[in-house]
mmCIF file of C-alpha atoms and ligand atoms in Angstrom:
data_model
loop_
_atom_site.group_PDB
_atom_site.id
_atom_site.type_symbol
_atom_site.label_atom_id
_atom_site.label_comp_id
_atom_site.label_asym_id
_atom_site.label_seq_id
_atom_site.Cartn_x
_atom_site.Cartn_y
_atom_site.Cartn_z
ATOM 1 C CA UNK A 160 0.000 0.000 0.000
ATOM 2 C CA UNK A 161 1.086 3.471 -0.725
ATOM 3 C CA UNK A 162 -0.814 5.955 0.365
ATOM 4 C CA UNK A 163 -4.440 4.870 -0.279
ATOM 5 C CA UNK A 164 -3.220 3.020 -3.122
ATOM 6 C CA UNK A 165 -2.117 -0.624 -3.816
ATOM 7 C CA UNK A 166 0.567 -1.769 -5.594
ATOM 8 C CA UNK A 167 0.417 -3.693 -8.619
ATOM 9 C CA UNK A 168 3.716 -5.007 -10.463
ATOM 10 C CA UNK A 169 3.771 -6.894 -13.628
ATOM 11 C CA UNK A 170 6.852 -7.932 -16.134
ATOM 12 C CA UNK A 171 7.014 -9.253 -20.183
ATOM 13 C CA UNK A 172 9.869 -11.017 -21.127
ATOM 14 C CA UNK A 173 12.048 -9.264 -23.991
ATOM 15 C CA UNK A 174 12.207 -11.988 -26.337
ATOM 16 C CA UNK A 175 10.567 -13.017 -29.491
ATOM 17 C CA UNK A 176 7.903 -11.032 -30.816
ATOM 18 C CA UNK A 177 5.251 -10.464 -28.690
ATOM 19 C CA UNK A 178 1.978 -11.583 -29.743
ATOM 20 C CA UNK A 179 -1.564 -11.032 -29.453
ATOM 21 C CA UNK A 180 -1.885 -13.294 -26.660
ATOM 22 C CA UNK A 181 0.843 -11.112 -24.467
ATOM 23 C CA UNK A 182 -1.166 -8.060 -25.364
ATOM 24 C CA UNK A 183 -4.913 -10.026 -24.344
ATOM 25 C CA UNK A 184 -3.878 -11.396 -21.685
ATOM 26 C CA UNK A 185 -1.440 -8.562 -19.881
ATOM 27 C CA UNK A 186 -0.873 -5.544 -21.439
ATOM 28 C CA UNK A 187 -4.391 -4.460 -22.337
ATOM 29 C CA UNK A 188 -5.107 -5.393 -18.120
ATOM 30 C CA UNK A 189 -2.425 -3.220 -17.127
ATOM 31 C CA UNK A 190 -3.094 -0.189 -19.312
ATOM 32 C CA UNK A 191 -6.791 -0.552 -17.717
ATOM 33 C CA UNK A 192 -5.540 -1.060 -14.086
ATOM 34 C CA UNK A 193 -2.749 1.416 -13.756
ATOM 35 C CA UNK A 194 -5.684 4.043 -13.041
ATOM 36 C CA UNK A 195 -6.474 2.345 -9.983
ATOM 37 C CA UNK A 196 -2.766 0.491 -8.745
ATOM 38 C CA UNK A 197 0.622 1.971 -7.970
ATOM 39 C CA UNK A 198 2.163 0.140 -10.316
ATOM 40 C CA UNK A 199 6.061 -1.220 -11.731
ATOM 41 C CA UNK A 200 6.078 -2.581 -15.201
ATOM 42 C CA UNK A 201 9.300 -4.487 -15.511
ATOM 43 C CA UNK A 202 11.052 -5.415 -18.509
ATOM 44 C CA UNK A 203 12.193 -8.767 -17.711
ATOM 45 C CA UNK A 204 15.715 -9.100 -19.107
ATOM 46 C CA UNK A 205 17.321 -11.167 -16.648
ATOM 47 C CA UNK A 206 14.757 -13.594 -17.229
ATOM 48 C CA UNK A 207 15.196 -13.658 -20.624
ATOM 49 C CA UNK A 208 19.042 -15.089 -20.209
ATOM 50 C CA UNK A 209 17.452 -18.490 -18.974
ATOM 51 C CA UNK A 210 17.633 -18.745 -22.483
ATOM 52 C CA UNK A 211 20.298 -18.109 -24.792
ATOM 53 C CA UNK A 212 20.448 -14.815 -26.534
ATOM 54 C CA UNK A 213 22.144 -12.681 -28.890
ATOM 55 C CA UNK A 214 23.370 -9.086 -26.766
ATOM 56 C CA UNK A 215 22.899 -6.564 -29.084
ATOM 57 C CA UNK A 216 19.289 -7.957 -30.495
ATOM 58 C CA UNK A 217 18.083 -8.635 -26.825
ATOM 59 C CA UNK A 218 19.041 -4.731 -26.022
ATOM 60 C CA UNK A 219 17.082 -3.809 -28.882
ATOM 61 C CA UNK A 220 14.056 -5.906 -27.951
ATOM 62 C CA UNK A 221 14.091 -4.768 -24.218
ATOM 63 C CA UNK A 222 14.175 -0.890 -25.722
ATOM 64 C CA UNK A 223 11.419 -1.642 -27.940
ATOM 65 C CA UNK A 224 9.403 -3.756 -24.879
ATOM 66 C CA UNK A 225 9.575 -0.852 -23.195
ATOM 67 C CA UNK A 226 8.420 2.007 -25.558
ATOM 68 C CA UNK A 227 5.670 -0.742 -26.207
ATOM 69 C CA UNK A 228 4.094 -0.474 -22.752
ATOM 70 C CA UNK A 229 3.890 3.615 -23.214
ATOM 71 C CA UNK A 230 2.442 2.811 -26.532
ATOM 72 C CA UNK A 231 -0.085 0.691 -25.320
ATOM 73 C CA UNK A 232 -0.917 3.479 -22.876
ATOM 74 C CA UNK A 233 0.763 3.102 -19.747
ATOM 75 C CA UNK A 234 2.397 6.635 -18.254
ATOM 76 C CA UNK A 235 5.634 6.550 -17.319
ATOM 77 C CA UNK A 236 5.111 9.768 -15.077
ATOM 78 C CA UNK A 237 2.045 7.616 -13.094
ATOM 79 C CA UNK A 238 3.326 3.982 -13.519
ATOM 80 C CA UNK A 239 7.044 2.725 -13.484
ATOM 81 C CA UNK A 240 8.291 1.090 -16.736
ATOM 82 C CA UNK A 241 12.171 0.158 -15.776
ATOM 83 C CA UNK A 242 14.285 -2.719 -16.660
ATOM 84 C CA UNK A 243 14.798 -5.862 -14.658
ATOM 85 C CA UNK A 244 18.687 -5.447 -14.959
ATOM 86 C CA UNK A 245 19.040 -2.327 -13.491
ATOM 87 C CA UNK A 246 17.533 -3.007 -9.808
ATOM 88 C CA UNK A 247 20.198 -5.222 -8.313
ATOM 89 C CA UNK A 248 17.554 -6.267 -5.944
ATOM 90 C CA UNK A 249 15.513 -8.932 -8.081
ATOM 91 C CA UNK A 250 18.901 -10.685 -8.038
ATOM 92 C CA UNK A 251 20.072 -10.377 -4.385
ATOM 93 C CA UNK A 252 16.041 -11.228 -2.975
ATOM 94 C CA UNK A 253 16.237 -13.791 -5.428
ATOM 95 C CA UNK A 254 19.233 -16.007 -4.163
ATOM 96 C CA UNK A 255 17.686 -15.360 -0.382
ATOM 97 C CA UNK A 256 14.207 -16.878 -1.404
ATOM 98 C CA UNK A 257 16.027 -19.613 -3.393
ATOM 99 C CA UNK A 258 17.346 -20.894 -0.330
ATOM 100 C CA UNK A 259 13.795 -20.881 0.876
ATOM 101 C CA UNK A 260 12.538 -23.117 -2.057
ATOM 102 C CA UNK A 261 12.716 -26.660 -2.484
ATOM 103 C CA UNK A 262 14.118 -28.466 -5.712
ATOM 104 C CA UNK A 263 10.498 -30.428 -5.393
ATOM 105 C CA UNK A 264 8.195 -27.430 -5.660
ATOM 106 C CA UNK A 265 10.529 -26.583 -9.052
ATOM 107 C CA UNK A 266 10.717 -29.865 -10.573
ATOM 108 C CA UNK A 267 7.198 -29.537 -10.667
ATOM 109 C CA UNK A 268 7.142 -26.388 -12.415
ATOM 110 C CA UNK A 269 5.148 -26.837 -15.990
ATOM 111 C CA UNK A 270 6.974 -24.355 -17.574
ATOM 112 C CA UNK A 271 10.673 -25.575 -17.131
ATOM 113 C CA UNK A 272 9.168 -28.955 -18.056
ATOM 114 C CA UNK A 273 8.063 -27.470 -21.380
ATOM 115 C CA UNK A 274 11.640 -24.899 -21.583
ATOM 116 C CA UNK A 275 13.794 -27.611 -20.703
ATOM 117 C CA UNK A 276 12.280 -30.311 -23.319
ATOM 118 C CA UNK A 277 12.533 -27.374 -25.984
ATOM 119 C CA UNK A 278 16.446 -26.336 -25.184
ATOM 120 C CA UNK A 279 18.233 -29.544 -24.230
ATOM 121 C CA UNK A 280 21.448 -28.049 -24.805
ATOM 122 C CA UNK A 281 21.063 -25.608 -22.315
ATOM 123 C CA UNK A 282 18.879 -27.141 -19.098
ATOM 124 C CA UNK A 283 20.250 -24.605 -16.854
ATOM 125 C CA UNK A 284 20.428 -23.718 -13.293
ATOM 126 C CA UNK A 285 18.544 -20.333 -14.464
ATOM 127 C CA UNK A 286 15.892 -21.790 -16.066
ATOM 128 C CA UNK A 287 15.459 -23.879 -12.971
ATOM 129 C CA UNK A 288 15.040 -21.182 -10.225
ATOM 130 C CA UNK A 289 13.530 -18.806 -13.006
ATOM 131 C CA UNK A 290 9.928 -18.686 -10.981
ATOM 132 C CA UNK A 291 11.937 -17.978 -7.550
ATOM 133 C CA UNK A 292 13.331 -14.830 -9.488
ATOM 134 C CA UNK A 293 9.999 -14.341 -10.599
ATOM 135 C CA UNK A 294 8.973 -13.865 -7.247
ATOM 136 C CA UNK A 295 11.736 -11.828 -5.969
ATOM 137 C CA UNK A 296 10.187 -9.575 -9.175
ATOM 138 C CA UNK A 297 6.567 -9.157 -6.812
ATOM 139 C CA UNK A 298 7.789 -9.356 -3.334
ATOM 140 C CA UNK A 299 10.438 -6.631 -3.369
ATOM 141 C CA UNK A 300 7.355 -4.220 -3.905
ATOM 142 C CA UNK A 301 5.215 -5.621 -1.871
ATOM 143 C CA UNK A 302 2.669 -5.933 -4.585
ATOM 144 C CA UNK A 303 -1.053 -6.541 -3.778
ATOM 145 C CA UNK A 304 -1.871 -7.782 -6.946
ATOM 146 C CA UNK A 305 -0.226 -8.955 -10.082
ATOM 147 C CA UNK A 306 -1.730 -9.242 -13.944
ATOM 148 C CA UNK A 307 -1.158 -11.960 -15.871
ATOM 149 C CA UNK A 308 -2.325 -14.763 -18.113
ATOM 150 C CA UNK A 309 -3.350 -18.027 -17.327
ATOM 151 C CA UNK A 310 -0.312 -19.883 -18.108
ATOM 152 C CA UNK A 311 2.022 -17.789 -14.972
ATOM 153 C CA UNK A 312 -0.767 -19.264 -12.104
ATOM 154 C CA UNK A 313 1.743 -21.801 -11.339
ATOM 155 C CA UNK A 314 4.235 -19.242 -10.897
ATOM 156 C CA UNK A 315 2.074 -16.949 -8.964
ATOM 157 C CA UNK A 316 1.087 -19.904 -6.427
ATOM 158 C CA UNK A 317 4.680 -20.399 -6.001
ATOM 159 C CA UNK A 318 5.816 -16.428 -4.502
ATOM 160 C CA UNK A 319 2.522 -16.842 -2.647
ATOM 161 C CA UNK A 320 4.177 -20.165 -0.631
ATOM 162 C CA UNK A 321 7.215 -18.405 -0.480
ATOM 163 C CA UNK A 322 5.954 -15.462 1.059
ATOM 164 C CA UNK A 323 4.132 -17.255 3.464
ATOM 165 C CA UNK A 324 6.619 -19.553 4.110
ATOM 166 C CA UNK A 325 8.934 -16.122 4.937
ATOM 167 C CA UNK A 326 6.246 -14.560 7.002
ATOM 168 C CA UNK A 327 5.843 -17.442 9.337
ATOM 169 C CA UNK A 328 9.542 -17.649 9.751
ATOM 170 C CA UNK A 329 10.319 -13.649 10.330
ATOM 171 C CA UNK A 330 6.827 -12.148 11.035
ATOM 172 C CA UNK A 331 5.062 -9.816 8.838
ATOM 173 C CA UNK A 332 7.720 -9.020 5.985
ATOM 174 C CA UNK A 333 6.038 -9.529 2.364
ATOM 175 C CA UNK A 334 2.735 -8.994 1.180
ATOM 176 C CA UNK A 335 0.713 -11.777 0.061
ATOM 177 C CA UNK A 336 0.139 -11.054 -3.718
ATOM 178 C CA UNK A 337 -2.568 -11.868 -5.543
ATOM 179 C CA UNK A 338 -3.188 -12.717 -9.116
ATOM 180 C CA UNK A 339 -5.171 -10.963 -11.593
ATOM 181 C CA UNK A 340 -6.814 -12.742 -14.227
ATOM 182 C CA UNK A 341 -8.646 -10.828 -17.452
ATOM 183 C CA UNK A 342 -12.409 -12.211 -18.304
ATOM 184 C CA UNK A 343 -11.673 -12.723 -21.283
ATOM 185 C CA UNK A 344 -8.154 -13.052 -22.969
ATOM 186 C CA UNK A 345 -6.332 -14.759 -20.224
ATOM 187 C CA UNK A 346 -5.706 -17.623 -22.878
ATOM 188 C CA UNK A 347 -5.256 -17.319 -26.061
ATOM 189 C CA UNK A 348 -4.551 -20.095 -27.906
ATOM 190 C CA UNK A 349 -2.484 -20.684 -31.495
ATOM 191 C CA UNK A 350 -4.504 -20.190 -34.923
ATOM 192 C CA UNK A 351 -3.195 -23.271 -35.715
ATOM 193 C CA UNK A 352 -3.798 -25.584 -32.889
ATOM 194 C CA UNK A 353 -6.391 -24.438 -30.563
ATOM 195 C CA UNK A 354 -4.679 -27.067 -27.760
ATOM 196 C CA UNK A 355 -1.646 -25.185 -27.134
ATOM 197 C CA UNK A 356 -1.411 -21.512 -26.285
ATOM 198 C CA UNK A 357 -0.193 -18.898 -28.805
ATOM 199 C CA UNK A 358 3.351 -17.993 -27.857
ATOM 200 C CA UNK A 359 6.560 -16.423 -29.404
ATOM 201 C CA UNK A 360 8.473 -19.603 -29.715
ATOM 202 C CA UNK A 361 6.361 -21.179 -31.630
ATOM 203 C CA UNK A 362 8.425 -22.322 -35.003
ATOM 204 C CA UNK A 363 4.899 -21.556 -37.194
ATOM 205 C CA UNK A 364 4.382 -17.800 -38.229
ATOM 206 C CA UNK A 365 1.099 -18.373 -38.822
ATOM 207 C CA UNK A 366 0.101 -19.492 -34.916
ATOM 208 C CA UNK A 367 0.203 -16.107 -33.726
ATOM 209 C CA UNK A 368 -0.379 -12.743 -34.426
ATOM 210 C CA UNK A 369 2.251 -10.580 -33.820
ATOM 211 C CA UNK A 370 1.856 -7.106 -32.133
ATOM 212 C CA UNK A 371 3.590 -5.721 -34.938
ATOM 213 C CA UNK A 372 2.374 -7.584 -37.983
ATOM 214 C CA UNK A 373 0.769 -5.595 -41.013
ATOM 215 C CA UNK A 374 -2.844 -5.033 -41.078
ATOM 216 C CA UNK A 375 -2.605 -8.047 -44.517
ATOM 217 C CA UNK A 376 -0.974 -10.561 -42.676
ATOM 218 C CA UNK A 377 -2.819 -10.221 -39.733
ATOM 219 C CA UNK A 378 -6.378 -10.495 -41.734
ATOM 220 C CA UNK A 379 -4.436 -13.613 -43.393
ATOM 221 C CA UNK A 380 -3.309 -15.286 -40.270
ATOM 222 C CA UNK A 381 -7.200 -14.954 -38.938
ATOM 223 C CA UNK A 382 -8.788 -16.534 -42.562
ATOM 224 C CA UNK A 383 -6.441 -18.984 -41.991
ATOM 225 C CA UNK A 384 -7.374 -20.051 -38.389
ATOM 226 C CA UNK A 385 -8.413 -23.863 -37.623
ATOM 227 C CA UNK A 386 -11.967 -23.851 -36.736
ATOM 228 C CA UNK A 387 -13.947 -26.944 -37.399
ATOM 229 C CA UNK A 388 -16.565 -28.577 -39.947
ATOM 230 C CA UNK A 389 -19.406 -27.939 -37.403
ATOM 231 C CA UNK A 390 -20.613 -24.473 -39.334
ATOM 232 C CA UNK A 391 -22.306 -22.933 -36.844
ATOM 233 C CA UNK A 392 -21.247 -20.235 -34.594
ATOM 234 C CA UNK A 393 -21.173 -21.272 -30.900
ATOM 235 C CA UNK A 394 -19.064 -20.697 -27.783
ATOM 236 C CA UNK A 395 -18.331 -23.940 -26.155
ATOM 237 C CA UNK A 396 -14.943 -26.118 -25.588
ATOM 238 C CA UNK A 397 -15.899 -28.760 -28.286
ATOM 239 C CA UNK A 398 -15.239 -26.037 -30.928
ATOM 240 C CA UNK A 399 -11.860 -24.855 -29.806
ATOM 241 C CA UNK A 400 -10.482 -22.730 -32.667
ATOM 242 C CA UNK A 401 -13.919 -20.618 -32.721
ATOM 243 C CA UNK A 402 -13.699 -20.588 -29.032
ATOM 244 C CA UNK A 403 -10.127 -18.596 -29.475
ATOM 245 C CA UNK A 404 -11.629 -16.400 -32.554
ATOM 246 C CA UNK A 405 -14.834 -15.521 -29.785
ATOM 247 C CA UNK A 406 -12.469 -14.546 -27.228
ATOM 248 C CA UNK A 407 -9.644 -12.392 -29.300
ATOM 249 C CA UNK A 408 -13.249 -10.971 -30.909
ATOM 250 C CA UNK A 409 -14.113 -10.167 -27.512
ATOM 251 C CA UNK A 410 -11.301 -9.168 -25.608
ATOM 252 C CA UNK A 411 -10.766 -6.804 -29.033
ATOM 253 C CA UNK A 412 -14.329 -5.307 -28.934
ATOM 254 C CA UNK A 413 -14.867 -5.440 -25.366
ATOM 255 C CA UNK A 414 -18.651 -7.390 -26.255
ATOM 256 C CA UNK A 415 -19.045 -10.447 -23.805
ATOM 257 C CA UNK A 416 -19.000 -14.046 -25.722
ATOM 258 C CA UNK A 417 -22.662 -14.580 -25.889
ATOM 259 C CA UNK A 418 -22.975 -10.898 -27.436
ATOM 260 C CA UNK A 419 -20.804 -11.904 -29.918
ATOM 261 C CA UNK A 420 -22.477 -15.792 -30.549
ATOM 262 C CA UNK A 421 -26.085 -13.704 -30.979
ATOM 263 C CA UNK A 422 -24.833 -11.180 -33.340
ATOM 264 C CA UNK A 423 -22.884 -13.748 -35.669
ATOM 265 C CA UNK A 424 -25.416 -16.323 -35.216
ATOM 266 C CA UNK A 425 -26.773 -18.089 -38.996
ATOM 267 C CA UNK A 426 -23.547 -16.317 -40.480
ATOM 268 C CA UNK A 427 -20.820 -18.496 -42.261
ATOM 269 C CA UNK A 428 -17.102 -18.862 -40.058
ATOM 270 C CA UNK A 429 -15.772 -16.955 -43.226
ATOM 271 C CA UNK A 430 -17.524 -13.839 -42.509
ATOM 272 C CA UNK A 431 -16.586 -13.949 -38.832
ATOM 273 C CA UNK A 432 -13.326 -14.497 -39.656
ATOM 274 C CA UNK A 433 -13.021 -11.509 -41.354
ATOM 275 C CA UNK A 434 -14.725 -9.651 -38.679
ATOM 276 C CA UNK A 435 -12.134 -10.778 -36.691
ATOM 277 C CA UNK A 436 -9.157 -9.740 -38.581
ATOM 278 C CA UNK A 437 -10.597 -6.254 -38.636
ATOM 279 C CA UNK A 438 -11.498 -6.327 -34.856
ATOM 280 C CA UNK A 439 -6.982 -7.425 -34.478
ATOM 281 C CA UNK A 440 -6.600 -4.302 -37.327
ATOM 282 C CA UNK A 441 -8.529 -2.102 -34.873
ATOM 283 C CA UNK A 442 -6.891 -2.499 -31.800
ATOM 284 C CA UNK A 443 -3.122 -3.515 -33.356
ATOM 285 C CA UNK A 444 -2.911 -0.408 -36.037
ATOM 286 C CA UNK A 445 -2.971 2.964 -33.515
ATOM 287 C CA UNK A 446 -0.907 0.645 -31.007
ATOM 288 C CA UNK A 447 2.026 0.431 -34.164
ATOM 289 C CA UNK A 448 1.548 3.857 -34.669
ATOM 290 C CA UNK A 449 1.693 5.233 -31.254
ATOM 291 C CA UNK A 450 5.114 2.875 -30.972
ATOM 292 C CA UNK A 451 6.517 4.265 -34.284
ATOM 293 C CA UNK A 452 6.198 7.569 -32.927
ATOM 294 C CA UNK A 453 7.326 7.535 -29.789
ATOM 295 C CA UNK A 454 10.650 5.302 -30.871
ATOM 296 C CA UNK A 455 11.739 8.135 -32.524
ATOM 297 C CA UNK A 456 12.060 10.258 -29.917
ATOM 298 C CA UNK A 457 15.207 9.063 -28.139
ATOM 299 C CA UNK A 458 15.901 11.424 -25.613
ATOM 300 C CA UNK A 459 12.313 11.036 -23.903
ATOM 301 C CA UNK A 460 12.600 7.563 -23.318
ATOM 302 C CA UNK A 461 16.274 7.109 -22.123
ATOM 303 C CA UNK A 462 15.092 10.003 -19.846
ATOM 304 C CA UNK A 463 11.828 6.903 -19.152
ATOM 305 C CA UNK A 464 14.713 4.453 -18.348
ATOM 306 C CA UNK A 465 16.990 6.930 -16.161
ATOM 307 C CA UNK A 466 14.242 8.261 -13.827
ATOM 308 C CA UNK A 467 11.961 5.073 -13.387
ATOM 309 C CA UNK A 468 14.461 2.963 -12.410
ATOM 310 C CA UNK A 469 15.887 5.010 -9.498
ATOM 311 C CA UNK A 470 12.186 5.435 -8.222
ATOM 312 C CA UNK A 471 12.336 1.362 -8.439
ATOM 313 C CA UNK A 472 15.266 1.185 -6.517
ATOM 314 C CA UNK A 473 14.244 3.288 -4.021
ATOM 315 C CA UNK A 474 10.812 0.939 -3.343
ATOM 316 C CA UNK A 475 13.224 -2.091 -3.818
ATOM 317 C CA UNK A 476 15.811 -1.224 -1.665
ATOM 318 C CA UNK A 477 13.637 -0.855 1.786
ATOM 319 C CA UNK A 478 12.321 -4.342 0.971
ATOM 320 C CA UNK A 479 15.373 -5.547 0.601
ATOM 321 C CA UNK A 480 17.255 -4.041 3.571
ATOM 322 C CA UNK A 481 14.775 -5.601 5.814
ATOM 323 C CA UNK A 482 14.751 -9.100 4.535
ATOM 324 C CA UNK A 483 18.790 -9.035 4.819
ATOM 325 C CA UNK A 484 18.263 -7.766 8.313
ATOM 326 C CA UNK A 485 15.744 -10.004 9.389
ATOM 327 C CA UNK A 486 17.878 -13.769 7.426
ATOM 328 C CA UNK A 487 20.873 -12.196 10.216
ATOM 329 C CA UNK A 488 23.213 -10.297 7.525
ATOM 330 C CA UNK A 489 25.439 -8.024 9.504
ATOM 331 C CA UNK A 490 24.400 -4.031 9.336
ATOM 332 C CA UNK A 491 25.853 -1.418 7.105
ATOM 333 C CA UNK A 492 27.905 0.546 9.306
ATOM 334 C CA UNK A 493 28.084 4.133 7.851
ATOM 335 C CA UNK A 494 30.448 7.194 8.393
HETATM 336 P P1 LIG B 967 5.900 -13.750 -20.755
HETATM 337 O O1 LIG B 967 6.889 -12.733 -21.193
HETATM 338 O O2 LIG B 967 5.980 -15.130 -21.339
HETATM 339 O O3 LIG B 967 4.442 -13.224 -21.037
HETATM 340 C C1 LIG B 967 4.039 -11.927 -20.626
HETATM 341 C C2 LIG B 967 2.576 -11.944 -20.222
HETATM 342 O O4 LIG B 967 1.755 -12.383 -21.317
HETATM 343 C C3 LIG B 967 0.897 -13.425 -20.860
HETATM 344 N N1 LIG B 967 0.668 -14.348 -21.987
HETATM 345 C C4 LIG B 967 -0.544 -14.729 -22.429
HETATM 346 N N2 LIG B 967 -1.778 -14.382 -22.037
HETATM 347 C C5 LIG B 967 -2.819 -14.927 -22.717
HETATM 348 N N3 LIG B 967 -2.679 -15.785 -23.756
HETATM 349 C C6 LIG B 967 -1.450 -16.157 -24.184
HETATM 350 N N4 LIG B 967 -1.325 -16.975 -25.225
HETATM 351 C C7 LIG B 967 -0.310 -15.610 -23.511
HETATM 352 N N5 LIG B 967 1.028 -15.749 -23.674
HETATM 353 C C8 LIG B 967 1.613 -14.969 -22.720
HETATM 354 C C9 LIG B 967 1.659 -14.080 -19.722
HETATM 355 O O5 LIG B 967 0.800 -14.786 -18.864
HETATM 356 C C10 LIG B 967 2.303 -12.903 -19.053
HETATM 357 O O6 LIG B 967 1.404 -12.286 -18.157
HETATM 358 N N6 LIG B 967 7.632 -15.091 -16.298
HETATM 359 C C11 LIG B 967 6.868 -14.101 -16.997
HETATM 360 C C12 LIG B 967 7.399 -12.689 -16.849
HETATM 361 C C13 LIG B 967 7.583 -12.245 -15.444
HETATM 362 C C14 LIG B 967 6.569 -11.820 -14.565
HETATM 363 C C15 LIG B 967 7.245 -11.477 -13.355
HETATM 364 C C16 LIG B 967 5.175 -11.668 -14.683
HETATM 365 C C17 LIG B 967 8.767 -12.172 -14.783
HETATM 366 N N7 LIG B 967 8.560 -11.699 -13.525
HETATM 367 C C18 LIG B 967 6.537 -11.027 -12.262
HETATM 368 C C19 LIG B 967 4.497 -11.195 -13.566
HETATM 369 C C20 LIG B 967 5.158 -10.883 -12.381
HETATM 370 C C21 LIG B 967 6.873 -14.423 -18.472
HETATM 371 O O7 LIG B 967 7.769 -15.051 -18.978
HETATM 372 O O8 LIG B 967 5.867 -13.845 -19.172
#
């Protein structure tokens, strides 16, 4: 809590290209909350190192995160955008609370089951304690609640063990967050196979949209969808790929899922299809805009990255002096 407010902190990973799904299922609910929420938008670069990357390409992403989240319409004077990498504190909370986790709670983990089958080459120790950074990310601000999309629940469960197994070790030190799930959105799943969820690794450009594909392709990618031979326009799990197309529809027009069944009802997939593409066009085309814009004005956001990551720090840095204090570290002495 600050002041009257609570505190909200989110983070995107840097790498790939975002897609729709990233935008549906966080960014559009933290645009929307930041009214209400003190809140820290991280950009999640030491994350991102779980897996390997190329320097100068994951600078360029993180930069281009970053202007993303004021494009989508976060303010950095209200909210603060930062990167990961430059609040030491993620890192030093992080290896305290990994010595508060057990290899069992990570081994179940779904994602580093999924990461580690995909990079076999490179099962490391990062990837491994990845969600116990992930919860150094929310407890070092004390944040009441956290957005995200379905597929970080696991994650969230995890910091809320930890911080209760901290609390009822060394009293009252770390909020309890909760997390915040969109209606609609929360999962979006791949054009192309409605059982897995549309992400940035997948191998087939045609799964996902991408934040910043052209208005064509993304009308392409949504003809293209797998639906089913059923023909009629329902919302229910037997019809997966319309199920997706209902809820991107919906969490692009802001109508509810039956709203949407009624007013397509009798009509052919094709012609819903298309209304869908134009409902992506709608919300992707200003975002684009807005992001070409603001990229080109340097100066404003390195003066984005300088200022709201020393207001960060300064939140991190209390939470982190008293958790150091209260494991047994010795005191700074000072003059
Ligand atoms: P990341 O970068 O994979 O995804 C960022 C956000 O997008 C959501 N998301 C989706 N939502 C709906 N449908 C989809 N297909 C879809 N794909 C992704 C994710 O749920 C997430 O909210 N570990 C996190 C980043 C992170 C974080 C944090 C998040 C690091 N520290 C602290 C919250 C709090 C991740 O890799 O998200």
């Amino acid at each position: 809590m600050i002041g009257d407010r609570k505190i909200l902190f989110s983070g995107m990973q840097a790498t790939g290209n975002l897609t729709l799904g990233n935008y549906l299922g966080a960014l559009k609910n933290w645009v929307a909350l930041s009214e209400e929420y003190e809140c820290y938008y991280a950009v999640v670069d030491l994350h991102s190192i779980t897996v390997r990357q190329d320097p100068a390409e994951l600078r360029k992403r993180a930069r281009a995160l970053l202007t993303l989240y004021i494009a989508a319409g976060i303010d950095p004077e209200k909210s603060i955008l930062y990167y990961q990498s430059h609040v030491s504190g993620h890192a030093e909370l992080a290896w305290i609370l990994n010595c508060f986790t057990y290899m069992g709670e990570l081994n179940r983990m779904t994602q580093f089951k999924d990461k580690a089958a995909k990079h076999q080459d490179n099962i490391n120790a990062g990837l491994f304690t990845y969600p116990v950074l992930m919860a150094a990310d929310i407890l070092l601000y004390q944040a009441d609640v956290v957005p995200v999309g379905v597929d970080q629940m696991q994650h969230l469960e995890l910091t809320r063990n930890l911080a209760e197994r901290f609390n009822a070790v060394y009293g009252d030190v770390f909020t309890v967050p909760e997390a915040y799930i969109g209606k609609v959105g929360a999962k979006i799943m791949s054009l192309q196979d409605p059982s897995k969820k549309m992400s940035k690794s997948d191998e087939n450009p045609n799964a996902s949209i991408y934040l910043m594909d052209d208005p064509d392709t993304i009308r392409r990618k949504c003809k293209r969808a797998v639906t089913d031979s059923e023909g009629e326009i329902r919302y229910r799990d037997e019809q997966p790929g319309l199920k997706n197309l209902i809820d991107i529809y919906s969490a692009c027009t802001g109508k509810g899922p039956d709203e949407v069944v009624n007013a397509f009802a009798g009509r052919g997939y094709g012609e819903f299809k298309e209304a869908v593409g134009d409902a992506v066009v709608a919300v992707l085309q200003p975002l684009q805009e807005r992001f070409r814009e603001l990229e080109k004005d340097k100066a404003a956001i390195d003066a984005v990255i300088r200022n709201n990551a020393e207001r960060a720090n300064a939140t991190a840095i209390k939470t982190l002096r008293k958790v150091q204090k209260k494991v047994g570290f010795p005191e700074r002495v000072r003059g």
